[in-house]
CSV table of N, CA and C in Angstrom, one decimal:
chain,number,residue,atom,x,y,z
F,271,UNK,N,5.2,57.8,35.9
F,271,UNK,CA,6.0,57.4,37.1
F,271,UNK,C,6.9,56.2,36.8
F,272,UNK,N,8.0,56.4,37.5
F,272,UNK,CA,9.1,55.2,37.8
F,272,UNK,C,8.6,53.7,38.0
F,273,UNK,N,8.9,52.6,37.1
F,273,UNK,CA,8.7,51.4,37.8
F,273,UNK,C,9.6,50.8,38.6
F,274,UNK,N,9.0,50.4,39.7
F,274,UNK,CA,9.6,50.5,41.4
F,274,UNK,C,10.7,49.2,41.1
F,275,UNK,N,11.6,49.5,42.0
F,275,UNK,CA,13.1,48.3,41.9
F,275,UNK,C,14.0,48.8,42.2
F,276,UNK,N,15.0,47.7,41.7
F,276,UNK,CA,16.2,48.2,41.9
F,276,UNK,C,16.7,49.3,40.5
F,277,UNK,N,17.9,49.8,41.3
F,277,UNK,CA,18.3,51.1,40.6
F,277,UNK,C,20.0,50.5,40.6
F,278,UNK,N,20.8,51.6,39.6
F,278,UNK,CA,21.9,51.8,39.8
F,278,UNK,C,22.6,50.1,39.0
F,279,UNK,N,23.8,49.4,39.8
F,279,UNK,CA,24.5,48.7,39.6
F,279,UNK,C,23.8,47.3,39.6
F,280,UNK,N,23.1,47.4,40.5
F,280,UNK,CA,21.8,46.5,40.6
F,280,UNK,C,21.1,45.9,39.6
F,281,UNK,N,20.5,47.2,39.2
F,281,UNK,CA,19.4,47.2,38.0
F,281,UNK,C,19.9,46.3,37.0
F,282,UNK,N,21.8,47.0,36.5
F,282,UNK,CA,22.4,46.2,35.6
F,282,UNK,C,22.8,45.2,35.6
F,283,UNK,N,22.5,44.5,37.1
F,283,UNK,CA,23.3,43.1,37.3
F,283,UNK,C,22.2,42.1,36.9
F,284,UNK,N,20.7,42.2,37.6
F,284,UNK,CA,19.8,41.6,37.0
F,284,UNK,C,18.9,41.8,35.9
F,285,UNK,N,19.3,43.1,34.9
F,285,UNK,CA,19.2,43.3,33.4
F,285,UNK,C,20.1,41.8,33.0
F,286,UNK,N,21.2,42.0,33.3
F,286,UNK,CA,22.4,40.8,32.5
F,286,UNK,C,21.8,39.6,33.1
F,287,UNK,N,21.5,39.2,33.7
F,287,UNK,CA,20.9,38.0,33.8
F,287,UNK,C,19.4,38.1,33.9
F,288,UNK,N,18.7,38.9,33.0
F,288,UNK,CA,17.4,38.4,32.3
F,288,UNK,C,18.3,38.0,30.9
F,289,UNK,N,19.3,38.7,30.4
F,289,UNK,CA,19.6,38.5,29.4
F,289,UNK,C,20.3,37.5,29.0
F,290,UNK,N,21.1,37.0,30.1
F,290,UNK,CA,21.5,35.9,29.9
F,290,UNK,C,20.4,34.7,30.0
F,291,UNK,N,19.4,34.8,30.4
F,291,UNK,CA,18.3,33.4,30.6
F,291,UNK,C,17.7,33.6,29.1
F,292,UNK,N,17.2,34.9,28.6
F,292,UNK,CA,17.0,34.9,27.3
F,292,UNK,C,17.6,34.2,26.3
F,293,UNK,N,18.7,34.6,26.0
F,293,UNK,CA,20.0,33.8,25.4
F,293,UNK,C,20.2,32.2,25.6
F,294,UNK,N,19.9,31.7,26.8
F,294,UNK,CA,19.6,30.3,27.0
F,294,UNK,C,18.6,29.5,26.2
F,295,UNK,N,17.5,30.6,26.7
F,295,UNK,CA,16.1,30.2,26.1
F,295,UNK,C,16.3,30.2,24.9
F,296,UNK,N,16.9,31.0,24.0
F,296,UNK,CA,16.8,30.9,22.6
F,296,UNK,C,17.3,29.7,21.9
F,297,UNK,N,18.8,29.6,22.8
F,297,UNK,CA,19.7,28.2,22.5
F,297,UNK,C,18.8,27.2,22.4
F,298,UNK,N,18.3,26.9,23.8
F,298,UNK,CA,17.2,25.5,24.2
F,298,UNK,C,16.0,25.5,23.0
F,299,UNK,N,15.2,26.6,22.7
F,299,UNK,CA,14.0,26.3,22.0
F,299,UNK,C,14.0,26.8,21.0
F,300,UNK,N,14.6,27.3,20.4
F,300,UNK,CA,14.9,28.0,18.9
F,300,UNK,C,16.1,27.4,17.9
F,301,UNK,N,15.6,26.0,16.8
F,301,UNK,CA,16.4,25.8,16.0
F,301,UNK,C,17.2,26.6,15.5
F,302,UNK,N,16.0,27.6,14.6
F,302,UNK,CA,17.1,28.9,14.0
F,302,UNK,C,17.9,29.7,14.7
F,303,UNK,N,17.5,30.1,15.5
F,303,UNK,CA,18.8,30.4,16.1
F,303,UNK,C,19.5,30.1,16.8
F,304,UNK,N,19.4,28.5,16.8
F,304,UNK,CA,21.3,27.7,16.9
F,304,UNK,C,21.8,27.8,15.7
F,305,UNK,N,21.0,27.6,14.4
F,305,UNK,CA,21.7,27.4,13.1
F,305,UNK,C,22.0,29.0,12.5
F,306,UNK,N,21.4,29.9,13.3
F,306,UNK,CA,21.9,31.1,12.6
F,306,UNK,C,23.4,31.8,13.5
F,307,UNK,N,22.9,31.2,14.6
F,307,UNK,CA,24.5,31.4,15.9
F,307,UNK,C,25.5,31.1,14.9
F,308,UNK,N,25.3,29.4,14.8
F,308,UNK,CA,26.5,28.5,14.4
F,308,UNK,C,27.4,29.3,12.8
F,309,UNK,N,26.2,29.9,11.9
F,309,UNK,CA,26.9,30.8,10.9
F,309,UNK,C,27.2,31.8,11.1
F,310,UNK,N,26.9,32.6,12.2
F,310,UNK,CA,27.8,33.7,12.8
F,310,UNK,C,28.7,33.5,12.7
F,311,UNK,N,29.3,32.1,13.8
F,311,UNK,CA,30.1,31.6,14.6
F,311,UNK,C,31.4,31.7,13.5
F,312,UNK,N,30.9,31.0,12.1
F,312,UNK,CA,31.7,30.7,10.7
F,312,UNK,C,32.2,32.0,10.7
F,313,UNK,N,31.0,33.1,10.3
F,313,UNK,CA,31.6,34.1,9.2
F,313,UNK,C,32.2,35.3,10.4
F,314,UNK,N,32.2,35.6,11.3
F,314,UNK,CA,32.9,36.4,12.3
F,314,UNK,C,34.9,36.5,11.8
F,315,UNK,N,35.1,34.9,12.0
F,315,UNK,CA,36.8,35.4,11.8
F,315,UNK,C,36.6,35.6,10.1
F,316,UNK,N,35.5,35.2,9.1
F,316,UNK,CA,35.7,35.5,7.7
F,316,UNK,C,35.9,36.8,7.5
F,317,UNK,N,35.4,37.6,8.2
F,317,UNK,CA,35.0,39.1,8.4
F,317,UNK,C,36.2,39.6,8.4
F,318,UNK,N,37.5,39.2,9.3
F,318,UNK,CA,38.7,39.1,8.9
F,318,UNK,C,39.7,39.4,7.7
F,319,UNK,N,39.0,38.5,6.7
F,319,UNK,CA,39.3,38.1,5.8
F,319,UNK,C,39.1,39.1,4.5
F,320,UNK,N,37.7,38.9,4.7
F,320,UNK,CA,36.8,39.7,3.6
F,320,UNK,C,37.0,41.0,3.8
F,321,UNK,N,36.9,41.6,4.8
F,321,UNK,CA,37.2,43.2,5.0
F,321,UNK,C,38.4,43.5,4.8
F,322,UNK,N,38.7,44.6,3.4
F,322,UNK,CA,40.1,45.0,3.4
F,322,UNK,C,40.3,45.8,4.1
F,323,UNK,N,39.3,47.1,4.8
F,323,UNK,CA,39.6,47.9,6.0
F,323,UNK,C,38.5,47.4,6.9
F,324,UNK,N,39.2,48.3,7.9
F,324,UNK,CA,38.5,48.4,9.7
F,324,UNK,C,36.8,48.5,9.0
F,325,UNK,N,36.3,50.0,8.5
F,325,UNK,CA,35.8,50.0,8.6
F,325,UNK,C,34.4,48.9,7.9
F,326,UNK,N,35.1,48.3,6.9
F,326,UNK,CA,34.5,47.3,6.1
F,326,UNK,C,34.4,45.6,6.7
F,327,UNK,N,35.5,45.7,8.1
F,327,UNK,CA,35.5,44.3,8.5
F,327,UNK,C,34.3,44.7,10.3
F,328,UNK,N,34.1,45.8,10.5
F,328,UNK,CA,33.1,46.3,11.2
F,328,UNK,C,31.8,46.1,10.8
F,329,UNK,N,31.6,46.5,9.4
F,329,UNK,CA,30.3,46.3,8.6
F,329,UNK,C,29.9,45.7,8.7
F,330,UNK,N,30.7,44.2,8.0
F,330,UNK,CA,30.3,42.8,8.2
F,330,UNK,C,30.2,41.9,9.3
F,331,UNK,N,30.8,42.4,10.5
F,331,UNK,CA,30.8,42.3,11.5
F,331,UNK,C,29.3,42.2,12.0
F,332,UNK,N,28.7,43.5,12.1
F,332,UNK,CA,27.5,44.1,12.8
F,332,UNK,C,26.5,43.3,12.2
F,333,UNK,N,26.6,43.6,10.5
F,333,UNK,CA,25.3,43.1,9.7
F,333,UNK,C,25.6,41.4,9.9
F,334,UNK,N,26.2,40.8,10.3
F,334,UNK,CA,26.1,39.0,10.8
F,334,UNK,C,25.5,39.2,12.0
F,335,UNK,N,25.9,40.1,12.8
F,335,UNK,CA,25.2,39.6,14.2
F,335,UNK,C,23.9,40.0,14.2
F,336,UNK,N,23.5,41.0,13.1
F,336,UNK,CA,22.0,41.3,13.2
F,336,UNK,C,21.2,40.0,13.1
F,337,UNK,N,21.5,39.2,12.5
F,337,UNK,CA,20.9,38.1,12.1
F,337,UNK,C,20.4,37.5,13.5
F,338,UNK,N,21.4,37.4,14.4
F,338,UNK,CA,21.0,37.4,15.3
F,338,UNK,C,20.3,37.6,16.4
F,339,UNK,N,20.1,39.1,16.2
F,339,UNK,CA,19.5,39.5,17.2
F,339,UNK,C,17.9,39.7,16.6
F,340,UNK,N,17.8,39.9,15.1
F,340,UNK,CA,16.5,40.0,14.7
F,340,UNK,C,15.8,38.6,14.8
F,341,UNK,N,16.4,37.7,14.8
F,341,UNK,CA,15.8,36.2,15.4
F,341,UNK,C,15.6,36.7,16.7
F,342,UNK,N,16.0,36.5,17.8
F,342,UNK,CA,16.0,36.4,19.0
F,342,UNK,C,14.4,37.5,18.9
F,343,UNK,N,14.3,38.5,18.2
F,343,UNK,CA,13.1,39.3,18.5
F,343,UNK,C,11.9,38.7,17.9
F,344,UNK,N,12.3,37.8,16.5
F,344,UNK,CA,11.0,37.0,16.0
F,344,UNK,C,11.0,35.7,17.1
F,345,UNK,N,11.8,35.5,17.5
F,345,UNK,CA,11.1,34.4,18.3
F,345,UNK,C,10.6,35.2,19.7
F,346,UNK,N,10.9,36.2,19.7
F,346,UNK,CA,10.0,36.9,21.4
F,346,UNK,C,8.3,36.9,20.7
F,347,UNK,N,8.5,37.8,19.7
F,347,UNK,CA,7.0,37.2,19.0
F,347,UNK,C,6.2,36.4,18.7
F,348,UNK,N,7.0,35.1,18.1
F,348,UNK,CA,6.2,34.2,17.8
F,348,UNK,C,5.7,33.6,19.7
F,349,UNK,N,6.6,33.9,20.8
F,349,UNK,CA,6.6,33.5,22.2
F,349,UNK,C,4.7,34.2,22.9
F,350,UNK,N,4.9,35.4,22.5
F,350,UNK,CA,4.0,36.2,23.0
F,350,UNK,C,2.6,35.7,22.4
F,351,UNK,N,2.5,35.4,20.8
F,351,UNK,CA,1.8,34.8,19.8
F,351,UNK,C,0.8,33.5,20.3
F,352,UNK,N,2.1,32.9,20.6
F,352,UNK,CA,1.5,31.4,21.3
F,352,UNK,C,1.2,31.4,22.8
F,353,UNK,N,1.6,32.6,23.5
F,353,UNK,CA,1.4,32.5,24.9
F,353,UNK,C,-0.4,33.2,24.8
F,354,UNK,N,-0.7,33.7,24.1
F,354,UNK,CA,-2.2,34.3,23.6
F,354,UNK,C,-3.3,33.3,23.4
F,355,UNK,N,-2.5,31.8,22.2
F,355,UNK,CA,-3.4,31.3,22.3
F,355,UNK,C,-3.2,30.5,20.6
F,356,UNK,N,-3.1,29.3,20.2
F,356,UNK,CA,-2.8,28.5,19.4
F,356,UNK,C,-4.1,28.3,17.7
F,357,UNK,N,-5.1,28.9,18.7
F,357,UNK,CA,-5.8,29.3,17.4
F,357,UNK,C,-6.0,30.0,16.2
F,358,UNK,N,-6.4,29.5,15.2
F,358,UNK,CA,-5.9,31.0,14.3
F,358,UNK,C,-6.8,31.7,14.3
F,359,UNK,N,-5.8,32.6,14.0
F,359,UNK,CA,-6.0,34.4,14.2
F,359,UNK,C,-5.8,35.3,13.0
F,360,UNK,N,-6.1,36.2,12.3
F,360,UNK,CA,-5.4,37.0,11.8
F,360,UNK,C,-4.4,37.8,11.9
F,361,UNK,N,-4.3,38.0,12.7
F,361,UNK,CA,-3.4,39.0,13.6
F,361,UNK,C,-2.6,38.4,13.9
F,362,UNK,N,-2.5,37.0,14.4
F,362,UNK,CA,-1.4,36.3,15.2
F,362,UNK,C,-0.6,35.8,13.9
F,363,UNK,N,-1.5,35.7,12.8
F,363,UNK,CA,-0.5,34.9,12.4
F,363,UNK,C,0.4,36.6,11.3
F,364,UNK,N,0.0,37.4,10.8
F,364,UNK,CA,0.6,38.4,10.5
F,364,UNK,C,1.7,38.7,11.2
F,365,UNK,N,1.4,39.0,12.6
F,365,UNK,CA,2.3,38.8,13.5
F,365,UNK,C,4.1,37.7,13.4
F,366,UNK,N,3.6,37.0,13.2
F,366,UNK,CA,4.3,35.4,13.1
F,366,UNK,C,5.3,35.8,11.8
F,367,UNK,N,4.0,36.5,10.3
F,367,UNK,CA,4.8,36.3,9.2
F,367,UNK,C,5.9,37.7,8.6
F,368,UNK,N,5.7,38.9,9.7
F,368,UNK,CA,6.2,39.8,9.8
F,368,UNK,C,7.7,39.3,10.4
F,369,UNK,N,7.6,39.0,11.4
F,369,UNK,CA,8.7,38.6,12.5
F,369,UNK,C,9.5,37.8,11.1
F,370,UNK,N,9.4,36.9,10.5
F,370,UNK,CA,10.0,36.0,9.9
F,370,UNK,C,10.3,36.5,8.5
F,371,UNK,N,9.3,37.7,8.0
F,371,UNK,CA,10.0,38.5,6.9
F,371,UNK,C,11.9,39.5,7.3
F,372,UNK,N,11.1,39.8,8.5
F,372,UNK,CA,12.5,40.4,9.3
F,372,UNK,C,13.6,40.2,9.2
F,373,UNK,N,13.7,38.8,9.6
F,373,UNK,CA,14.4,37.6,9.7
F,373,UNK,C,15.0,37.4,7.9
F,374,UNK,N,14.6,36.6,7.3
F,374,UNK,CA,14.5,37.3,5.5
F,374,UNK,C,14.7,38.5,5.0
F,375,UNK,N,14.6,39.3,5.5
F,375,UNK,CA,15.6,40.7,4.8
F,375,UNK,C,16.6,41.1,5.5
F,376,UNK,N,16.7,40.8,6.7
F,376,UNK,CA,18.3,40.2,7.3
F,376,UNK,C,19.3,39.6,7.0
F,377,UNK,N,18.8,38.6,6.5
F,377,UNK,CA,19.8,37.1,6.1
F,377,UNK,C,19.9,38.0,3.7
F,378,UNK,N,19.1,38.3,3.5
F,378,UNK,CA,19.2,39.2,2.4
F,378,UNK,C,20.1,40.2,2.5
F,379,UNK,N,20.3,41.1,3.2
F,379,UNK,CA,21.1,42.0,3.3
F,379,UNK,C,22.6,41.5,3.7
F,380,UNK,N,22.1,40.7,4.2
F,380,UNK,CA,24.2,40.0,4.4
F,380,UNK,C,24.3,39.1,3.2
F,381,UNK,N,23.2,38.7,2.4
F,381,UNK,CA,24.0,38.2,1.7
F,381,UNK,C,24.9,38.8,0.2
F,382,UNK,N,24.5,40.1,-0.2
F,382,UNK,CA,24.3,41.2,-1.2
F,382,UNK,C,25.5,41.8,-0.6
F,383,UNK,N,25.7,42.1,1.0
F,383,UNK,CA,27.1,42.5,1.4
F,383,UNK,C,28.2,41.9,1.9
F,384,UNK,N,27.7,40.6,1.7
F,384,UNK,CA,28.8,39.6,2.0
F,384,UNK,C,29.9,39.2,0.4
F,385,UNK,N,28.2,39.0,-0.1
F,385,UNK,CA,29.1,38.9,-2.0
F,385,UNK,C,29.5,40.5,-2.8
F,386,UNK,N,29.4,41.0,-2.1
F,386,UNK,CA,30.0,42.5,-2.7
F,386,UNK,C,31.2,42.3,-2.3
F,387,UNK,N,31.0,42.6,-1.0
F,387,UNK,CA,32.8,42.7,-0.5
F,387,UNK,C,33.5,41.2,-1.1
F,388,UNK,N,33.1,40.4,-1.0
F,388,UNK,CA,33.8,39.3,-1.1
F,388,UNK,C,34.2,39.5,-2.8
F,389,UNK,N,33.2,39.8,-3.9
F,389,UNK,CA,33.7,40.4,-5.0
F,389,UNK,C,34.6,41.3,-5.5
F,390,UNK,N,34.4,42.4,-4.4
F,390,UNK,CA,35.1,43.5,-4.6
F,390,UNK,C,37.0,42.9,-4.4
F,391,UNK,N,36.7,42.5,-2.9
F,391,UNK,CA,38.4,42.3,-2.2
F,391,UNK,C,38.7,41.1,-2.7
F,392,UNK,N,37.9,40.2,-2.5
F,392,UNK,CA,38.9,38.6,-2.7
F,392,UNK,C,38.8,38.3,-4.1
F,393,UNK,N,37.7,38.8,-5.2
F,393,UNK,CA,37.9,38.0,-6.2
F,393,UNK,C,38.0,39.2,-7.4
F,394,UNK,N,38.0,40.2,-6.9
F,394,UNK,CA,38.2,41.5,-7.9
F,394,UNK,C,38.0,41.6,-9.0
F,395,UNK,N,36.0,41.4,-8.4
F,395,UNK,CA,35.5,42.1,-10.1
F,395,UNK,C,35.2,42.9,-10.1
F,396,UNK,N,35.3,43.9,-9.6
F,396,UNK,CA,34.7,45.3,-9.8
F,396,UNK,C,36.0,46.0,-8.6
């Protein structure tokens, strides 16, 4: 069965503002992701730059902002983690080091496609 609420234009208005308070929250209580925003922030117009086509300045586009959003989901974890209970755990902390491997093969994968392309187009070694 349906969980009861709003429907329609509604639903989407206060979807966007859960998601906007999320987004706050992250700002306010998540180092890393101010400091992984703020390198978005950088490499967004580099993307520009580095992409000799659309589809290559899209790539780099998407794979930066993952960075972002895979934080935002390790910190919902490590949130849920600590809302459980500060003791250790096995599980909580797996939990914890999963979320933050995530995080680490994200920030790995842009960097392998950041220096490709950037190899390829701006400094053409290959």
């Amino acid at each position: 069965m349906a969980k009861p609420g709003a429907t329609g234009l509604i639903r989407v208005i206060h979807a966007t503002g859960y998601s906007m308070k999320g987004l706050s929250s992250a700002w306010r209580h998540e180092a890393a992701f101010r400091q992984e925003l703020l390198l978005i922030l950088l490499l967004t117009p580099l993307a520009f730059v580095v992409g000799k086509e659309l589809l290559q300045t899209l790539f780099l586009l998407a794979l930066a902002w993952s960075i972002v959003v895979v934080e935002i989901l390790n910190s919902a974890i490590e949130a849920v983690v600590d809302r459980i209970g500060h003791e250790h755990h096995e599980l909580s902390g797996r939990a914890k080091d999963l979320g933050s491997a995530a995080v680490f093969i994200t920030l790995m994968m842009n960097l392998v496609a950041w220096g490709a392309l950037t190899g390829r187009n701006l400094l053409h070694l290959w």
